mmCIF file of N, CA and C in Angstrom:
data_model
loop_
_atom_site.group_PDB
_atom_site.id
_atom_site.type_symbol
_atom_site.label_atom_id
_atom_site.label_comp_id
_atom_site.label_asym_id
_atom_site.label_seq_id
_atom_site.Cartn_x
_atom_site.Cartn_y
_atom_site.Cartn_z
ATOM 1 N N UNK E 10 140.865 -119.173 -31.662
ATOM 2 C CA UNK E 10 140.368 -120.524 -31.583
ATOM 3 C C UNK E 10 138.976 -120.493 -30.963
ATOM 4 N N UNK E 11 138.061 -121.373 -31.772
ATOM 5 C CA UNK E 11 136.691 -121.086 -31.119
ATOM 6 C C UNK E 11 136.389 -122.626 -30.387
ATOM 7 N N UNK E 12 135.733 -122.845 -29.490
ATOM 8 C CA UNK E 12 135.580 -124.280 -28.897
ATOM 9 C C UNK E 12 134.207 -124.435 -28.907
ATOM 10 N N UNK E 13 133.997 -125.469 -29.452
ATOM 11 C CA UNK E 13 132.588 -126.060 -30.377
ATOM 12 C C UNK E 13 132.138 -127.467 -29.582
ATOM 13 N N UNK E 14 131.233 -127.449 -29.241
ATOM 14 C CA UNK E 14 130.903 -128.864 -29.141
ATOM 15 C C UNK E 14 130.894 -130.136 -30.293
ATOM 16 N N UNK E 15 130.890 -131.214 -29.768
ATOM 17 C CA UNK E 15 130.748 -132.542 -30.762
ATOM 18 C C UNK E 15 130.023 -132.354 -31.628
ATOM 19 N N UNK E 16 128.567 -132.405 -31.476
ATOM 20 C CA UNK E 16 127.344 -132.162 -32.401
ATOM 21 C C UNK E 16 128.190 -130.757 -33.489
ATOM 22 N N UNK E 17 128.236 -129.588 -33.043
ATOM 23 C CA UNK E 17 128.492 -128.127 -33.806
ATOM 24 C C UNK E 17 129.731 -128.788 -34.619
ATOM 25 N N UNK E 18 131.096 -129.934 -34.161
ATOM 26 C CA UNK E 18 132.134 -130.269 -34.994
ATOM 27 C C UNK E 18 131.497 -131.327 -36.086
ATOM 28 N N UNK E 19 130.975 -132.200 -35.727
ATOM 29 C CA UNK E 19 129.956 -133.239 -36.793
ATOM 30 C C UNK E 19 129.008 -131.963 -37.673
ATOM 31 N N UNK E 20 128.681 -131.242 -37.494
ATOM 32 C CA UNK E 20 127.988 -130.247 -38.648
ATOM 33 C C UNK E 20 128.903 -129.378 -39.400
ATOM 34 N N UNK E 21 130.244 -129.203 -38.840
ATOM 35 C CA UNK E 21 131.207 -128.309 -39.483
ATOM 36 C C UNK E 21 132.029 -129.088 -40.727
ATOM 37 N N UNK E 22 132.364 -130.051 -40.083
ATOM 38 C CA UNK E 22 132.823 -131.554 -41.039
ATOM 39 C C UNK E 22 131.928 -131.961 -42.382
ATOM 40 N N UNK E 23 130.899 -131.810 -41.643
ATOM 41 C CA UNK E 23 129.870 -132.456 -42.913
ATOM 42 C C UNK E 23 129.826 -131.522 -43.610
ATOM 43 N N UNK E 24 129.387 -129.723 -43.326
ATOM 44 C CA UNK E 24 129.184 -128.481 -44.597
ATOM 45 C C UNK E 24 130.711 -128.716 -45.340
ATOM 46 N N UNK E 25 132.068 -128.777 -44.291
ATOM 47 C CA UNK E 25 132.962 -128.828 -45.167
ATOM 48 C C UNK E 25 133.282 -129.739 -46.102
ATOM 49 N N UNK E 26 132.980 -130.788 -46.018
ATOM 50 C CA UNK E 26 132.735 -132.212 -47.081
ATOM 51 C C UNK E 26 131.780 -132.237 -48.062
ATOM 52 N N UNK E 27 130.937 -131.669 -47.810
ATOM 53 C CA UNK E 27 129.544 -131.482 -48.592
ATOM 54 C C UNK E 27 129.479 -130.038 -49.342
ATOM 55 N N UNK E 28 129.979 -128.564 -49.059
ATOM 56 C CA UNK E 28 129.894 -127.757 -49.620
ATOM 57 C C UNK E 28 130.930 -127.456 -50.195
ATOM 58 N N UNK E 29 132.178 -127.506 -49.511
ATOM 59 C CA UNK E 29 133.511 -127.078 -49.647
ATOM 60 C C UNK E 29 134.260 -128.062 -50.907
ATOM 61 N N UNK E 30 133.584 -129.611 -50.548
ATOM 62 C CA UNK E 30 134.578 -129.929 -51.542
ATOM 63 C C UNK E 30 135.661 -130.916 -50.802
ATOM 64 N N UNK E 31 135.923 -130.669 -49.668
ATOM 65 C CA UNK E 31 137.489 -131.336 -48.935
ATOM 66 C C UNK E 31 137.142 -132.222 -48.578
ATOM 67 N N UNK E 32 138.156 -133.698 -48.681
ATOM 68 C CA UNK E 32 137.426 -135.259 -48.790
ATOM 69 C C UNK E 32 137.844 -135.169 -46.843
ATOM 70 N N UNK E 33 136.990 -135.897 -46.432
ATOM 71 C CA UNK E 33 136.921 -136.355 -44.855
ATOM 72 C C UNK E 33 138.330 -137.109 -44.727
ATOM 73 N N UNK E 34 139.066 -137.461 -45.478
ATOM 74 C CA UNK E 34 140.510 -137.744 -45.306
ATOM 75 C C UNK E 34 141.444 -136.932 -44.929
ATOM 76 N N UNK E 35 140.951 -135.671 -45.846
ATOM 77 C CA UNK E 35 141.972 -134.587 -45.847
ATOM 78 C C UNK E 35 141.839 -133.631 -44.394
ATOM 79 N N UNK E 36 140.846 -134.000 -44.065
ATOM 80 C CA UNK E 36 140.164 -133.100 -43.243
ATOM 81 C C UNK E 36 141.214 -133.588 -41.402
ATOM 82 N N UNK E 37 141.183 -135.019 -41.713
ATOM 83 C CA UNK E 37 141.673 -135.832 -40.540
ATOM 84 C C UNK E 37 142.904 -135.592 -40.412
ATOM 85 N N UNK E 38 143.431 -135.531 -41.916
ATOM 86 C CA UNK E 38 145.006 -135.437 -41.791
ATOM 87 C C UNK E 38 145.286 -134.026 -41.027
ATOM 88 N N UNK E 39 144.791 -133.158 -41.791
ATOM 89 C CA UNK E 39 145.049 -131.878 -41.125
ATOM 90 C C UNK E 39 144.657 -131.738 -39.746
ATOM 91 N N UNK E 40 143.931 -132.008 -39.029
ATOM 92 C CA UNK E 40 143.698 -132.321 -37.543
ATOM 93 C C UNK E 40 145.056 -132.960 -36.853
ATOM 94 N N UNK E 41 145.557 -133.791 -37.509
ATOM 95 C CA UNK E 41 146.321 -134.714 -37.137
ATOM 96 C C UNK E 41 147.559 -133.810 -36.914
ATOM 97 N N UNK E 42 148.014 -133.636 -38.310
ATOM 98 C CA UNK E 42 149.021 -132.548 -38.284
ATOM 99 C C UNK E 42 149.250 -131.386 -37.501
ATOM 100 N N UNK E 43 147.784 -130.899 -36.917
ATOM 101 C CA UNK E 43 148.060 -129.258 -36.009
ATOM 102 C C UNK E 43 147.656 -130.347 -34.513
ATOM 103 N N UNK E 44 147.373 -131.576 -34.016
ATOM 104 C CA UNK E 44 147.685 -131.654 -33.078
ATOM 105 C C UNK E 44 148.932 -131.839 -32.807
ATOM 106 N N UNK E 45 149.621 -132.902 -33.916
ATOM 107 C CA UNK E 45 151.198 -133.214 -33.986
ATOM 108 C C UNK E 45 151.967 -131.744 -33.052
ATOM 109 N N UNK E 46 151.773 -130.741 -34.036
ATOM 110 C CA UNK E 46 152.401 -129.984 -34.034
ATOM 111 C C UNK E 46 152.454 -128.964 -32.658
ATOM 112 N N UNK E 47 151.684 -128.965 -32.111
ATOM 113 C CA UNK E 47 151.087 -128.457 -30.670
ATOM 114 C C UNK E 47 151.783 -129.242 -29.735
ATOM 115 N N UNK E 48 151.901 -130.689 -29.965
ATOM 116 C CA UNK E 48 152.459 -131.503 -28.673
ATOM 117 C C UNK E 48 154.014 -130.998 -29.173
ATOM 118 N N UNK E 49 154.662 -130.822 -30.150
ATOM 119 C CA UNK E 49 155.853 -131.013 -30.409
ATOM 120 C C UNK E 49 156.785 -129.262 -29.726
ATOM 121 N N UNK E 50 155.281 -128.708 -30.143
ATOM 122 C CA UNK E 50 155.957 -126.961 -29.429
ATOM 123 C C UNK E 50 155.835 -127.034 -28.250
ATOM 124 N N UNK E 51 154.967 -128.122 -27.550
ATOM 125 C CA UNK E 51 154.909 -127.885 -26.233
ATOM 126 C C UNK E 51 156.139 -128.373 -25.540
#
């Protein structure tokens, strides 16, 4: 796990939306899902 600042996550989001292809929806969900999942193992 690498820990990024705000600014470095707003530029990672955008290449991945913009180069990659993956809609900013999909992107949230999956965030959503591996925090879900972290509180639930904890």
């Amino acid at each position: 796990m690498h820990i990024v600042t705000s600014a470095q996550m707003r530029e990672l989001d955008r290449r991945t939306i913009e180069e990659v292809g993956i809609p900013s929806m999909a992107l949230m969900e999956n965030a959503g899902k591996a925090i879900a999942e972290e509180v639930v193992r904890l």
